[in-house]
Amino acid sequence: MKPWHGWLLAVVAIVIFAPLAGAHFRLLEPQSWLVEDKLGDPQKLGPCGGTSANSGMPTNAVNKVQGGQMLHIKLQETIFHPGHYRIALAVNSRSELPPDADVATRDTDKGPWSVSSPIASQPKIPVLADGLFVHTTRQTGPFETDVQLPNIHCEKCILQIEEFMAEHGYNRDGGYFYHHCAVLQITPDPGKAIDSRWPAATP
């Protein structure tokens, strides 16, 4: 094969397969419960990442935070797709985390393609924030925000950050979503009332 033939095949492969590449993101703050590579993988499976082929290596990181205060969230999107993010908190079990939201799709020759997913205008427990970082263009810098933590006592709460991807094909492990989690040890602020809307942490 002539050298330029190989180059041409490589270009054709990129054109054909690039649209199928999934969006990826890294959880920079707080520290993730899984070791992430430079793309943030493994991150497909809900509710907290991994894949069916790679469950991931735990970091064993426990982020110590103050209840009733703002928690800084910092994400880096490593492969672009339009979309938005949702943040939720489980006190006792991952089963408390909400399911992935519904997705509107359109039919294509390659199968269903994601169009949109609803955003809660008034998020309810266990969701802390929804519709974060809505974007339709690539951003080189990180996404950052602060979310209000409930004033509760929790040794190992599970913070979930979920990304919805528009203009994306269905992926076997995560549908149209990618997921990361972090373990939080929440100490209540003694100067504030305990937030009774949240479930009590079981020993």
CSV table of N, CA, C and O in Angstrom, one decimal, residues 22-108:
chain,number,residue,atom,x,y,z
A,22,GLY,N,-18.2,9.1,22.3
A,22,GLY,CA,-19.0,9.6,23.4
A,22,GLY,C,-18.4,10.8,24.0
A,22,GLY,O,-17.2,10.9,24.0
A,23,ALA,N,-19.2,11.6,24.6
A,23,ALA,CA,-18.7,12.7,25.5
A,23,ALA,C,-18.1,12.1,26.7
A,23,ALA,O,-18.5,11.0,27.2
A,24,HIS,N,-17.1,12.7,27.3
A,24,HIS,CA,-16.5,12.2,28.5
A,24,HIS,C,-16.3,13.5,29.4
A,24,HIS,O,-16.1,14.6,28.9
A,25,PHE,N,-16.2,13.2,30.7
A,25,PHE,CA,-15.8,14.3,31.6
A,25,PHE,C,-15.1,13.7,32.8
A,25,PHE,O,-15.2,12.5,33.1
A,26,ARG,N,-14.3,14.6,33.4
A,26,ARG,CA,-13.5,14.2,34.6
A,26,ARG,C,-14.1,15.0,35.8
A,26,ARG,O,-14.5,16.1,35.6
A,27,LEU,N,-14.2,14.3,36.9
A,27,LEU,CA,-14.6,14.9,38.1
A,27,LEU,C,-13.3,15.4,38.9
A,27,LEU,O,-12.5,14.6,39.3
A,28,LEU,N,-13.1,16.7,38.9
A,28,LEU,CA,-11.9,17.3,39.5
A,28,LEU,C,-12.1,17.6,41.0
A,28,LEU,O,-11.2,17.4,41.8
A,29,GLU,N,-13.3,18.1,41.3
A,29,GLU,CA,-13.6,18.4,42.7
A,29,GLU,C,-15.1,18.2,43.0
A,29,GLU,O,-15.9,18.6,42.1
A,30,PRO,N,-15.4,17.5,44.1
A,30,PRO,CA,-14.5,16.8,45.0
A,30,PRO,C,-13.9,15.6,44.4
A,30,PRO,O,-14.2,15.2,43.2
A,31,GLN,N,-13.0,14.9,45.1
A,31,GLN,CA,-12.3,13.8,44.6
A,31,GLN,C,-13.2,12.6,44.3
A,31,GLN,O,-14.0,12.2,45.1
A,32,SER,N,-13.0,12.0,43.1
A,32,SER,CA,-13.9,10.9,42.7
A,32,SER,C,-13.6,9.7,43.5
A,32,SER,O,-12.5,9.4,44.0
A,33,TRP,N,-14.6,8.8,43.5
A,33,TRP,CA,-14.5,7.5,44.3
A,33,TRP,C,-13.8,6.5,43.4
A,33,TRP,O,-13.3,5.5,43.9
A,34,LEU,N,-13.6,6.8,42.1
A,34,LEU,CA,-12.9,5.9,41.2
A,34,LEU,C,-11.6,6.6,40.7
A,34,LEU,O,-11.6,7.8,40.5
A,35,VAL,N,-10.6,5.8,40.4
A,35,VAL,CA,-9.4,6.3,39.7
A,35,VAL,C,-9.9,6.6,38.2
A,35,VAL,O,-10.4,5.7,37.6
A,36,GLU,N,-9.7,7.8,37.8
A,36,GLU,CA,-10.1,8.2,36.4
A,36,GLU,C,-8.9,8.4,35.5
A,36,GLU,O,-7.8,8.9,36.0
A,37,ASP,N,-9.0,8.0,34.2
A,37,ASP,CA,-7.9,8.2,33.3
A,37,ASP,C,-8.0,9.7,32.8
A,37,ASP,O,-8.9,10.4,33.3
A,38,LYS,N,-7.2,10.0,31.8
A,38,LYS,CA,-7.2,11.4,31.3
A,38,LYS,C,-8.5,11.8,30.7
A,38,LYS,O,-8.8,13.0,30.5
A,39,LEU,N,-9.3,10.9,30.3
A,39,LEU,CA,-10.7,11.2,29.7
A,39,LEU,C,-11.8,11.1,30.8
A,39,LEU,O,-12.9,11.6,30.5
A,40,GLY,N,-11.4,10.6,32.0
A,40,GLY,CA,-12.4,10.4,33.0
A,40,GLY,C,-13.0,9.0,33.1
A,40,GLY,O,-13.9,8.7,33.9
A,41,ASP,N,-12.5,8.1,32.2
A,41,ASP,CA,-13.0,6.7,32.2
A,41,ASP,C,-12.5,6.0,33.4
A,41,ASP,O,-11.4,6.3,33.9
A,42,PRO,N,-13.3,4.9,33.8
A,42,PRO,CA,-14.5,4.4,33.3
A,42,PRO,C,-15.7,5.2,33.9
A,42,PRO,O,-15.7,5.4,35.1
A,43,GLN,N,-16.7,5.5,33.1
A,43,GLN,CA,-17.8,6.4,33.6
A,43,GLN,C,-19.2,6.2,33.0
A,43,GLN,O,-20.1,7.0,33.3
A,44,LYS,N,-19.4,5.1,32.3
A,44,LYS,CA,-20.7,4.9,31.6
A,44,LYS,C,-21.8,4.4,32.5
A,44,LYS,O,-22.9,4.9,32.5
A,45,LEU,N,-21.5,3.4,33.3
A,45,LEU,CA,-22.6,2.8,34.1
A,45,LEU,C,-23.2,3.7,35.2
A,45,LEU,O,-22.4,4.4,35.8
A,46,GLY,N,-24.5,3.7,35.3
A,46,GLY,CA,-25.1,4.3,36.4
A,46,GLY,C,-25.1,3.4,37.6
A,46,GLY,O,-25.1,2.2,37.4
A,47,PRO,N,-25.2,3.9,38.8
A,47,PRO,CA,-25.2,5.4,39.1
A,47,PRO,C,-23.9,6.1,39.3
A,47,PRO,O,-23.8,7.3,39.3
A,48,CYS,N,-22.8,5.3,39.3
A,48,CYS,CA,-21.5,5.9,39.7
A,48,CYS,C,-20.3,5.6,38.9
A,48,CYS,O,-19.2,5.7,39.3
A,49,GLY,N,-20.5,5.2,37.6
A,49,GLY,CA,-19.4,5.0,36.7
A,49,GLY,C,-19.0,3.5,36.6
A,49,GLY,O,-19.6,2.6,37.1
A,50,GLY,N,-17.9,3.3,35.9
A,50,GLY,CA,-17.4,2.0,35.6
A,50,GLY,C,-18.1,1.6,34.3
A,50,GLY,O,-18.9,2.3,33.7
A,51,THR,N,-17.8,0.4,33.8
A,51,THR,CA,-18.4,-0.1,32.6
A,51,THR,C,-18.7,-1.6,32.9
A,51,THR,O,-18.2,-2.2,33.9
A,52,SER,N,-19.4,-2.3,32.0
A,52,SER,CA,-19.7,-3.7,32.2
A,52,SER,C,-18.4,-4.5,32.1
A,52,SER,O,-18.3,-5.6,32.7
A,53,ALA,N,-17.4,-4.0,31.4
A,53,ALA,CA,-16.1,-4.7,31.3
A,53,ALA,C,-15.1,-4.2,32.3
A,53,ALA,O,-14.1,-4.9,32.5
A,54,ASN,N,-15.3,-3.1,32.9
A,54,ASN,CA,-14.3,-2.5,33.8
A,54,ASN,C,-15.0,-1.7,34.9
A,54,ASN,O,-15.5,-0.6,34.7
A,55,SER,N,-15.1,-2.4,36.1
A,55,SER,CA,-15.8,-1.7,37.2
A,55,SER,C,-15.0,-0.6,37.8
A,55,SER,O,-15.6,0.2,38.6
A,56,GLY,N,-13.7,-0.5,37.5
A,56,GLY,CA,-12.9,0.6,38.0
A,56,GLY,C,-12.2,0.3,39.3
A,56,GLY,O,-12.5,-0.7,40.0
A,57,MET,N,-11.2,1.1,39.6
A,57,MET,CA,-10.4,0.9,40.8
A,57,MET,C,-10.8,2.0,41.8
A,57,MET,O,-10.6,3.2,41.5
A,58,PRO,N,-11.3,1.7,43.0
A,58,PRO,CA,-11.6,2.7,44.0
A,58,PRO,C,-10.4,3.5,44.4
A,58,PRO,O,-9.3,3.0,44.6
A,59,THR,N,-10.7,4.8,44.6
A,59,THR,CA,-9.6,5.6,45.2
A,59,THR,C,-9.6,5.6,46.7
A,59,THR,O,-8.7,6.0,47.4
A,60,ASN,N,-10.8,5.1,47.3
A,60,ASN,CA,-11.0,5.1,48.8
A,60,ASN,C,-11.0,6.5,49.3
A,60,ASN,O,-10.8,6.7,50.5
A,61,ALA,N,-11.2,7.5,48.5
A,61,ALA,CA,-11.2,8.9,48.9
A,61,ALA,C,-12.5,9.2,49.7
A,61,ALA,O,-13.6,8.9,49.2
A,62,VAL,N,-12.4,9.9,50.8
A,62,VAL,CA,-13.6,10.4,51.5
A,62,VAL,C,-13.4,11.9,51.7
A,62,VAL,O,-12.4,12.3,52.4
A,63,ASN,N,-14.2,12.7,51.1
A,63,ASN,CA,-14.2,14.1,51.1
A,63,ASN,C,-14.9,14.6,52.4
A,63,ASN,O,-16.1,14.5,52.5
A,64,LYS,N,-14.2,15.3,53.3
A,64,LYS,CA,-14.7,15.8,54.5
A,64,LYS,C,-15.3,17.2,54.3
A,64,LYS,O,-14.5,18.1,53.9
A,65,VAL,N,-16.6,17.4,54.5
A,65,VAL,CA,-17.2,18.6,54.2
A,65,VAL,C,-18.2,19.1,55.3
A,65,VAL,O,-18.5,18.2,56.2
A,66,GLN,N,-18.6,20.3,55.3
A,66,GLN,CA,-19.4,20.9,56.3
A,66,GLN,C,-20.9,21.0,55.8
A,66,GLN,O,-21.1,21.5,54.8
A,67,GLY,N,-21.8,20.4,56.6
A,67,GLY,CA,-23.2,20.5,56.3
A,67,GLY,C,-23.7,21.9,56.3
A,67,GLY,O,-23.1,22.8,57.1
A,68,GLY,N,-24.7,22.2,55.5
A,68,GLY,CA,-25.3,23.5,55.5
A,68,GLY,C,-24.4,24.6,54.8
A,68,GLY,O,-24.8,25.8,54.7
A,69,GLN,N,-23.3,24.1,54.2
A,69,GLN,CA,-22.4,25.0,53.5
A,69,GLN,C,-22.4,24.7,52.0
A,69,GLN,O,-23.0,23.8,51.5
A,70,MET,N,-21.7,25.6,51.2
A,70,MET,CA,-21.6,25.4,49.8
A,70,MET,C,-20.5,24.4,49.5
A,70,MET,O,-19.4,24.5,50.1
A,71,LEU,N,-20.7,23.5,48.5
A,71,LEU,CA,-19.7,22.5,48.1
A,71,LEU,C,-19.3,22.9,46.7
A,71,LEU,O,-20.1,23.1,45.8
A,72,HIS,N,-18.0,23.1,46.5
A,72,HIS,CA,-17.4,23.4,45.1
A,72,HIS,C,-17.4,22.2,44.2
A,72,HIS,O,-16.9,21.2,44.6
A,73,ILE,N,-17.9,22.4,43.0
A,73,ILE,CA,-17.9,21.3,42.0
A,73,ILE,C,-17.1,21.8,40.9
A,73,ILE,O,-17.3,22.9,40.4
A,74,LYS,N,-16.2,21.0,40.4
A,74,LYS,CA,-15.3,21.3,39.3
A,74,LYS,C,-15.2,20.1,38.3
A,74,LYS,O,-14.8,19.0,38.7
A,75,LEU,N,-15.6,20.3,37.1
A,75,LEU,CA,-15.6,19.2,36.1
A,75,LEU,C,-14.9,19.7,34.8
A,75,LEU,O,-14.8,20.9,34.5
A,76,GLN,N,-14.3,18.7,34.2
A,76,GLN,CA,-13.6,19.0,32.9
A,76,GLN,C,-14.2,18.1,31.8
A,76,GLN,O,-14.0,16.9,31.9
A,77,GLU,N,-14.8,18.7,30.8
A,77,GLU,CA,-15.3,17.9,29.7
A,77,GLU,C,-14.1,17.6,28.8
A,77,GLU,O,-13.5,18.5,28.3
A,78,THR,N,-13.9,16.3,28.6
A,78,THR,CA,-12.7,15.9,27.8
A,78,THR,C,-13.0,15.6,26.4
A,78,THR,O,-12.1,15.6,25.5
A,79,ILE,N,-14.2,15.1,26.1
A,79,ILE,CA,-14.7,15.0,24.7
A,79,ILE,C,-16.1,15.6,24.7
A,79,ILE,O,-17.0,15.3,25.4
A,80,PHE,N,-16.2,16.6,23.7
A,80,PHE,CA,-17.4,17.4,23.7
A,80,PHE,C,-18.6,16.7,23.1
A,80,PHE,O,-18.6,16.0,22.2
A,81,HIS,N,-19.8,17.0,23.8
A,81,HIS,CA,-21.1,16.8,23.2
A,81,HIS,C,-22.0,17.8,23.9
A,81,HIS,O,-21.8,18.2,25.0
A,82,PRO,N,-23.0,18.4,23.1
A,82,PRO,CA,-24.0,19.3,23.8
A,82,PRO,C,-24.7,18.5,24.9
A,82,PRO,O,-24.8,17.3,24.9
A,83,GLY,N,-25.1,19.3,25.9
A,83,GLY,CA,-25.8,18.6,27.0
A,83,GLY,C,-25.8,19.5,28.2
A,83,GLY,O,-25.7,20.7,28.2
A,84,HIS,N,-26.1,18.8,29.4
A,84,HIS,CA,-26.1,19.4,30.7
A,84,HIS,C,-25.8,18.4,31.8
A,84,HIS,O,-25.7,17.2,31.5
A,85,TYR,N,-25.8,18.9,33.0
A,85,TYR,CA,-25.4,18.1,34.1
A,85,TYR,C,-26.4,18.1,35.3
A,85,TYR,O,-27.1,19.1,35.4
A,86,ARG,N,-26.5,17.1,36.1
A,86,ARG,CA,-27.3,17.0,37.2
A,86,ARG,C,-26.5,16.5,38.4
A,86,ARG,O,-25.6,15.7,38.3
A,87,ILE,N,-26.8,17.0,39.6
A,87,ILE,CA,-26.1,16.6,40.8
A,87,ILE,C,-27.1,16.1,41.9
A,87,ILE,O,-28.1,16.8,42.1
A,88,ALA,N,-26.9,15.0,42.4
A,88,ALA,CA,-27.8,14.4,43.4
A,88,ALA,C,-26.9,13.8,44.6
A,88,ALA,O,-25.7,13.6,44.5
A,89,LEU,N,-27.6,13.6,45.7
A,89,LEU,CA,-27.0,13.2,46.9
A,89,LEU,C,-27.8,12.0,47.6
A,89,LEU,O,-28.9,12.2,47.8
A,90,ALA,N,-27.1,10.9,47.8
A,90,ALA,CA,-27.7,9.8,48.5
A,90,ALA,C,-27.1,9.7,49.9
A,90,ALA,O,-25.8,9.8,50.1
A,91,VAL,N,-27.9,9.5,50.9
A,91,VAL,CA,-27.4,9.5,52.3
A,91,VAL,C,-27.0,8.1,52.7
A,91,VAL,O,-25.9,7.9,53.3
A,92,ASN,N,-27.8,7.1,52.4
A,92,ASN,CA,-27.5,5.7,52.9
A,92,ASN,C,-27.1,4.7,51.9
A,92,ASN,O,-26.4,3.7,52.2
A,93,SER,N,-27.6,4.9,50.7
A,93,SER,CA,-27.5,3.9,49.6
A,93,SER,C,-27.6,4.5,48.3
A,93,SER,O,-28.3,5.5,48.1
A,94,ARG,N,-26.8,3.9,47.3
A,94,ARG,CA,-26.9,4.4,45.9
A,94,ARG,C,-28.3,4.2,45.4
A,94,ARG,O,-28.7,4.9,44.4
A,95,SER,N,-29.1,3.3,46.0
A,95,SER,CA,-30.5,3.1,45.5
A,95,SER,C,-31.3,4.4,45.7
A,95,SER,O,-32.4,4.5,45.1
A,96,GLU,N,-30.9,5.3,46.6
A,96,GLU,CA,-31.6,6.6,46.8
A,96,GLU,C,-31.4,7.5,45.7
A,96,GLU,O,-32.1,8.5,45.5
A,97,LEU,N,-30.4,7.3,44.8
A,97,LEU,CA,-30.1,8.2,43.7
A,97,LEU,C,-31.2,8.1,42.7
A,97,LEU,O,-31.7,7.0,42.4
A,98,PRO,N,-31.6,9.2,42.0
A,98,PRO,CA,-32.7,9.1,41.0
A,98,PRO,C,-32.3,8.4,39.8
A,98,PRO,O,-31.1,8.4,39.4
A,99,PRO,N,-33.2,7.8,39.1
A,99,PRO,CA,-32.8,7.1,37.8
A,99,PRO,C,-32.5,8.2,36.8
A,99,PRO,O,-32.8,9.4,36.9
A,100,ASP,N,-31.8,7.8,35.7
A,100,ASP,CA,-31.5,8.7,34.6
A,100,ASP,C,-32.9,9.2,34.1
A,100,ASP,O,-33.9,8.5,34.0
A,101,ALA,N,-32.9,10.5,33.7
A,101,ALA,CA,-34.1,11.1,33.2
A,101,ALA,C,-34.5,10.5,31.8
A,101,ALA,O,-33.7,9.9,31.1
A,102,ASP,N,-35.7,10.7,31.4
A,102,ASP,CA,-36.2,10.3,30.1
A,102,ASP,C,-35.4,11.1,29.0
A,102,ASP,O,-35.0,12.2,29.3
A,103,VAL,N,-35.3,10.5,27.9
A,103,VAL,CA,-34.6,11.2,26.8
A,103,VAL,C,-35.5,11.1,25.5
A,103,VAL,O,-36.1,10.1,25.1
A,104,ALA,N,-35.7,12.3,24.9
A,104,ALA,CA,-36.3,12.4,23.5
A,104,ALA,C,-35.3,12.0,22.5
A,104,ALA,O,-34.1,12.6,22.5
A,105,THR,N,-35.6,11.2,21.5
A,105,THR,CA,-34.7,10.8,20.5
A,105,THR,C,-35.3,11.0,19.1
A,105,THR,O,-36.5,11.1,19.0
A,106,ARG,N,-34.4,10.9,18.1
A,106,ARG,CA,-34.8,10.9,16.7
A,106,ARG,C,-34.2,9.7,16.1
A,106,ARG,O,-33.1,9.2,16.5
A,107,ASP,N,-34.9,9.1,15.1
A,107,ASP,CA,-34.4,8.0,14.4
A,107,ASP,C,-33.3,8.4,13.3
A,107,ASP,O,-33.5,9.4,12.6
A,108,THR,N,-32.3,7.6,13.3
A,108,THR,CA,-31.2,7.8,12.2
A,108,THR,C,-30.9,6.4,11.6
A,108,THR,O,-31.3,5.4,12.1
